[in-house]
Short mmCIF file of N, CA and C in Angstrom, two decimals:
data_model
loop_
_atom_site.label_atom_id
_atom_site.label_comp_id
_atom_site.label_asym_id
_atom_site.label_seq_id
_atom_site.Cartn_x
_atom_site.Cartn_y
_atom_site.Cartn_z
N MET A 26 22.08 -5.73 3.89
CA MET A 26 21.96 -4.74 2.84
C MET A 26 21.26 -5.28 1.59
N SER A 27 20.96 -6.56 1.55
CA SER A 27 20.31 -7.12 0.38
C SER A 27 18.88 -6.62 0.23
N ASN A 28 18.32 -6.01 1.26
CA ASN A 28 16.97 -5.48 1.23
C ASN A 28 16.82 -4.36 0.21
N ILE A 29 17.90 -3.71 -0.15
CA ILE A 29 17.85 -2.59 -1.09
C ILE A 29 17.38 -3.06 -2.46
N SER A 30 17.76 -4.25 -2.88
CA SER A 30 17.44 -4.72 -4.22
C SER A 30 16.07 -5.37 -4.34
N LEU A 31 15.35 -5.50 -3.24
CA LEU A 31 14.02 -6.11 -3.30
C LEU A 31 13.04 -5.19 -4.03
N PRO A 32 12.08 -5.77 -4.76
CA PRO A 32 11.06 -4.95 -5.41
C PRO A 32 10.19 -4.24 -4.36
N LEU A 33 9.59 -3.13 -4.76
CA LEU A 33 8.73 -2.36 -3.85
C LEU A 33 7.62 -3.23 -3.29
N HIS A 34 7.03 -4.07 -4.10
CA HIS A 34 5.95 -4.96 -3.65
C HIS A 34 6.39 -5.80 -2.45
N THR A 35 7.56 -6.37 -2.53
CA THR A 35 8.07 -7.21 -1.44
C THR A 35 8.33 -6.39 -0.19
N LYS A 36 8.95 -5.23 -0.35
CA LYS A 36 9.23 -4.37 0.80
C LYS A 36 7.94 -3.95 1.51
N VAL A 37 6.95 -3.53 0.71
CA VAL A 37 5.68 -3.08 1.28
C VAL A 37 4.99 -4.23 2.00
N HIS A 38 4.92 -5.39 1.37
CA HIS A 38 4.21 -6.51 1.99
C HIS A 38 4.92 -7.04 3.23
N ASN A 39 6.24 -7.02 3.24
CA ASN A 39 6.96 -7.40 4.46
C ASN A 39 6.61 -6.45 5.60
N TRP A 40 6.54 -5.16 5.29
CA TRP A 40 6.25 -4.16 6.32
C TRP A 40 4.80 -4.26 6.80
N ILE A 41 3.84 -4.38 5.87
CA ILE A 41 2.43 -4.42 6.30
C ILE A 41 2.12 -5.72 7.04
N ASP A 42 2.78 -6.81 6.67
CA ASP A 42 2.58 -8.06 7.40
C ASP A 42 3.10 -7.95 8.83
N ALA A 43 4.25 -7.31 8.98
CA ALA A 43 4.84 -7.14 10.32
C ALA A 43 4.00 -6.20 11.17
N PHE A 44 3.36 -5.21 10.54
CA PHE A 44 2.60 -4.21 11.28
C PHE A 44 1.18 -4.67 11.59
N GLY A 45 0.64 -5.58 10.82
CA GLY A 45 -0.71 -6.08 11.08
C GLY A 45 -1.80 -5.47 10.23
N PHE A 46 -1.46 -4.97 9.06
CA PHE A 46 -2.48 -4.46 8.13
C PHE A 46 -3.37 -5.62 7.71
N ARG A 47 -4.60 -5.30 7.35
CA ARG A 47 -5.54 -6.31 6.88
C ARG A 47 -6.00 -5.98 5.47
N LEU A 48 -6.24 -7.03 4.72
CA LEU A 48 -6.80 -6.87 3.38
C LEU A 48 -8.30 -6.63 3.55
N ASN A 49 -8.76 -5.47 3.13
CA ASN A 49 -10.16 -5.11 3.27
C ASN A 49 -10.98 -5.63 2.10
N GLY A 50 -10.38 -5.65 0.93
CA GLY A 50 -11.10 -6.12 -0.25
C GLY A 50 -10.16 -6.27 -1.42
N SER A 51 -10.57 -7.10 -2.35
CA SER A 51 -9.79 -7.33 -3.56
C SER A 51 -10.75 -7.48 -4.73
N GLN A 52 -10.47 -6.77 -5.80
CA GLN A 52 -11.32 -6.84 -6.98
C GLN A 52 -10.44 -7.04 -8.20
N THR A 53 -10.89 -7.92 -9.10
CA THR A 53 -10.18 -8.14 -10.35
C THR A 53 -11.13 -7.89 -11.50
N ASN A 54 -10.69 -7.06 -12.42
CA ASN A 54 -11.44 -6.83 -13.65
C ASN A 54 -10.93 -7.85 -14.65
N ASN A 55 -11.75 -8.84 -14.97
CA ASN A 55 -11.32 -9.92 -15.85
C ASN A 55 -11.03 -9.45 -17.27
N LYS A 56 -11.70 -8.40 -17.69
CA LYS A 56 -11.48 -7.89 -19.05
C LYS A 56 -10.11 -7.22 -19.18
N SER A 57 -9.78 -6.35 -18.24
CA SER A 57 -8.50 -5.63 -18.30
C SER A 57 -7.39 -6.35 -17.53
N LYS A 58 -7.77 -7.40 -16.78
CA LYS A 58 -6.83 -8.19 -15.98
C LYS A 58 -6.10 -7.35 -14.93
N VAL A 59 -6.81 -6.37 -14.39
CA VAL A 59 -6.26 -5.50 -13.34
C VAL A 59 -6.85 -5.91 -12.00
N THR A 60 -5.98 -6.09 -11.02
CA THR A 60 -6.40 -6.43 -9.66
C THR A 60 -6.11 -5.25 -8.74
N VAL A 61 -7.08 -4.92 -7.91
CA VAL A 61 -6.94 -3.84 -6.94
C VAL A 61 -7.18 -4.42 -5.55
N ASN A 62 -6.19 -4.27 -4.68
CA ASN A 62 -6.30 -4.71 -3.29
C ASN A 62 -6.35 -3.48 -2.38
N HIS A 63 -7.26 -3.50 -1.42
CA HIS A 63 -7.41 -2.39 -0.48
C HIS A 63 -7.02 -2.89 0.91
N TYR A 64 -6.04 -2.23 1.52
CA TYR A 64 -5.54 -2.60 2.85
C TYR A 64 -5.85 -1.49 3.84
N PHE A 65 -5.99 -1.86 5.12
CA PHE A 65 -6.23 -0.84 6.13
C PHE A 65 -5.62 -1.24 7.47
N PHE A 66 -5.37 -0.23 8.28
CA PHE A 66 -4.94 -0.38 9.66
C PHE A 66 -5.45 0.84 10.41
N GLU A 67 -6.30 0.62 11.39
CA GLU A 67 -6.93 1.72 12.14
C GLU A 67 -7.62 2.67 11.16
N THR A 68 -7.11 3.89 11.00
CA THR A 68 -7.73 4.87 10.09
C THR A 68 -6.95 5.05 8.81
N PHE A 69 -5.91 4.27 8.60
CA PHE A 69 -5.05 4.43 7.43
C PHE A 69 -5.41 3.39 6.36
N ASN A 70 -5.59 3.86 5.14
CA ASN A 70 -5.95 3.00 4.02
C ASN A 70 -4.95 3.19 2.89
N PHE A 71 -4.69 2.13 2.17
CA PHE A 71 -3.94 2.27 0.93
C PHE A 71 -4.35 1.19 -0.06
N VAL A 72 -4.02 1.44 -1.32
CA VAL A 72 -4.48 0.61 -2.42
C VAL A 72 -3.27 0.11 -3.20
N GLU A 73 -3.34 -1.15 -3.58
CA GLU A 73 -2.32 -1.76 -4.44
C GLU A 73 -3.02 -2.16 -5.74
N LYS A 74 -2.39 -1.84 -6.87
CA LYS A 74 -2.97 -2.14 -8.17
C LYS A 74 -1.91 -2.80 -9.04
N PHE A 75 -2.27 -3.92 -9.67
CA PHE A 75 -1.34 -4.56 -10.60
C PHE A 75 -2.11 -5.24 -11.71
N LYS A 76 -1.41 -5.50 -12.80
CA LYS A 76 -2.03 -6.04 -14.01
C LYS A 76 -1.42 -7.39 -14.35
N ASP A 77 -2.22 -8.23 -14.96
CA ASP A 77 -1.80 -9.56 -15.44
C ASP A 77 -1.20 -10.42 -14.34
N ASN A 78 -1.70 -10.26 -13.13
CA ASN A 78 -1.25 -11.05 -11.98
C ASN A 78 0.26 -10.93 -11.75
N ASP A 79 0.84 -9.80 -12.15
CA ASP A 79 2.28 -9.55 -11.99
C ASP A 79 2.49 -8.54 -10.87
N SER A 80 2.58 -9.04 -9.64
CA SER A 80 2.67 -8.15 -8.49
C SER A 80 4.01 -7.42 -8.40
N LYS A 81 5.00 -7.84 -9.15
CA LYS A 81 6.29 -7.14 -9.14
C LYS A 81 6.16 -5.74 -9.71
N LYS A 82 5.12 -5.51 -10.51
CA LYS A 82 4.89 -4.20 -11.11
C LYS A 82 3.74 -3.47 -10.41
N SER A 83 3.53 -3.80 -9.15
CA SER A 83 2.45 -3.18 -8.39
C SER A 83 2.66 -1.67 -8.27
N LYS A 84 1.53 -0.97 -8.27
CA LYS A 84 1.54 0.46 -8.00
C LYS A 84 0.72 0.66 -6.73
N PHE A 85 1.21 1.53 -5.87
CA PHE A 85 0.56 1.77 -4.58
C PHE A 85 0.10 3.22 -4.50
N LEU A 86 -1.01 3.41 -3.84
CA LEU A 86 -1.59 4.74 -3.63
C LEU A 86 -2.10 4.79 -2.20
N CYS A 87 -1.77 5.87 -1.50
CA CYS A 87 -2.31 6.04 -0.15
C CYS A 87 -2.79 7.47 0.00
N PHE A 88 -3.27 7.79 1.15
CA PHE A 88 -3.84 9.11 1.41
C PHE A 88 -3.20 9.69 2.66
N ASP A 89 -2.90 10.99 2.61
CA ASP A 89 -2.32 11.63 3.79
C ASP A 89 -3.42 11.95 4.80
N ALA A 90 -3.04 12.58 5.87
CA ALA A 90 -3.99 12.89 6.95
C ALA A 90 -5.10 13.83 6.50
N TYR A 91 -4.91 14.51 5.39
CA TYR A 91 -5.90 15.47 4.89
C TYR A 91 -6.71 14.90 3.73
N GLY A 92 -6.49 13.62 3.41
CA GLY A 92 -7.24 12.97 2.34
C GLY A 92 -6.66 13.16 0.95
N GLU A 93 -5.49 13.76 0.87
CA GLU A 93 -4.84 13.95 -0.44
C GLU A 93 -4.18 12.65 -0.88
N LYS A 94 -4.26 12.37 -2.19
CA LYS A 94 -3.65 11.17 -2.73
C LYS A 94 -2.13 11.29 -2.76
N ILE A 95 -1.47 10.19 -2.42
CA ILE A 95 -0.01 10.14 -2.49
C ILE A 95 0.38 8.90 -3.28
N LYS A 96 1.09 9.09 -4.39
CA LYS A 96 1.63 7.95 -5.11
C LYS A 96 2.84 7.44 -4.35
N VAL A 97 2.83 6.17 -4.04
CA VAL A 97 3.90 5.57 -3.26
C VAL A 97 4.99 5.09 -4.21
N LYS A 98 6.15 5.74 -4.12
CA LYS A 98 7.28 5.37 -4.97
C LYS A 98 8.34 4.62 -4.20
N SER A 99 8.23 4.64 -2.87
CA SER A 99 9.18 3.92 -2.01
C SER A 99 8.46 3.54 -0.73
N LEU A 100 9.05 2.63 -0.01
CA LEU A 100 8.48 2.23 1.27
C LEU A 100 8.43 3.41 2.23
N LEU A 101 9.40 4.29 2.14
CA LEU A 101 9.43 5.47 3.01
C LEU A 101 8.22 6.37 2.77
N ASP A 102 7.77 6.50 1.53
CA ASP A 102 6.56 7.29 1.24
C ASP A 102 5.36 6.74 2.01
N LEU A 103 5.21 5.42 1.97
CA LEU A 103 4.09 4.78 2.64
C LEU A 103 4.21 4.91 4.16
N GLN A 104 5.41 4.68 4.67
CA GLN A 104 5.62 4.77 6.12
C GLN A 104 5.40 6.19 6.63
N SER A 105 5.86 7.17 5.89
CA SER A 105 5.68 8.58 6.30
C SER A 105 4.21 8.94 6.38
N ALA A 106 3.45 8.57 5.35
CA ALA A 106 2.02 8.86 5.35
C ALA A 106 1.32 8.13 6.48
N PHE A 107 1.71 6.89 6.72
CA PHE A 107 1.10 6.09 7.79
C PHE A 107 1.34 6.72 9.15
N PHE A 108 2.59 7.04 9.46
CA PHE A 108 2.89 7.58 10.79
C PHE A 108 2.32 8.98 10.98
N GLU A 109 2.21 9.74 9.91
CA GLU A 109 1.55 11.06 10.01
C GLU A 109 0.08 10.87 10.33
N ASN A 110 -0.54 9.90 9.66
CA ASN A 110 -1.96 9.61 9.89
C ASN A 110 -2.18 9.14 11.32
N ILE A 111 -1.39 8.21 11.78
CA ILE A 111 -1.55 7.65 13.12
C ILE A 111 -1.30 8.72 14.19
N SER A 112 -0.36 9.62 13.92
CA SER A 112 -0.07 10.67 14.91
C SER A 112 -1.22 11.65 15.08
N GLN A 113 -2.12 11.71 14.09
CA GLN A 113 -3.27 12.62 14.16
C GLN A 113 -4.39 12.06 15.04
N LEU A 114 -4.33 10.76 15.37
CA LEU A 114 -5.38 10.15 16.21
C LEU A 114 -5.27 10.64 17.64
N LYS A 115 -6.42 10.92 18.22
CA LYS A 115 -6.44 11.37 19.63
C LYS A 115 -7.61 10.78 20.31
#
């Protein structure tokens, strides 16, 4: 039950590492100190954004099967969008 207290960043990265997501690209704006990482698996993409190299305050954004943006507030948000996307593949 200790998994409940983990930060969202840790939960997401544990899940994507276990599933086999790949880092597609990473960009850092040196002026604003914002880093954006783009991850993908098959047809599913999501973005992680954090400032001042503080990944504990990461914000995640993904897209549903229709291309609509979804702000990820929990691991379940990301997993739901992922499995909906994957289920659309034929």
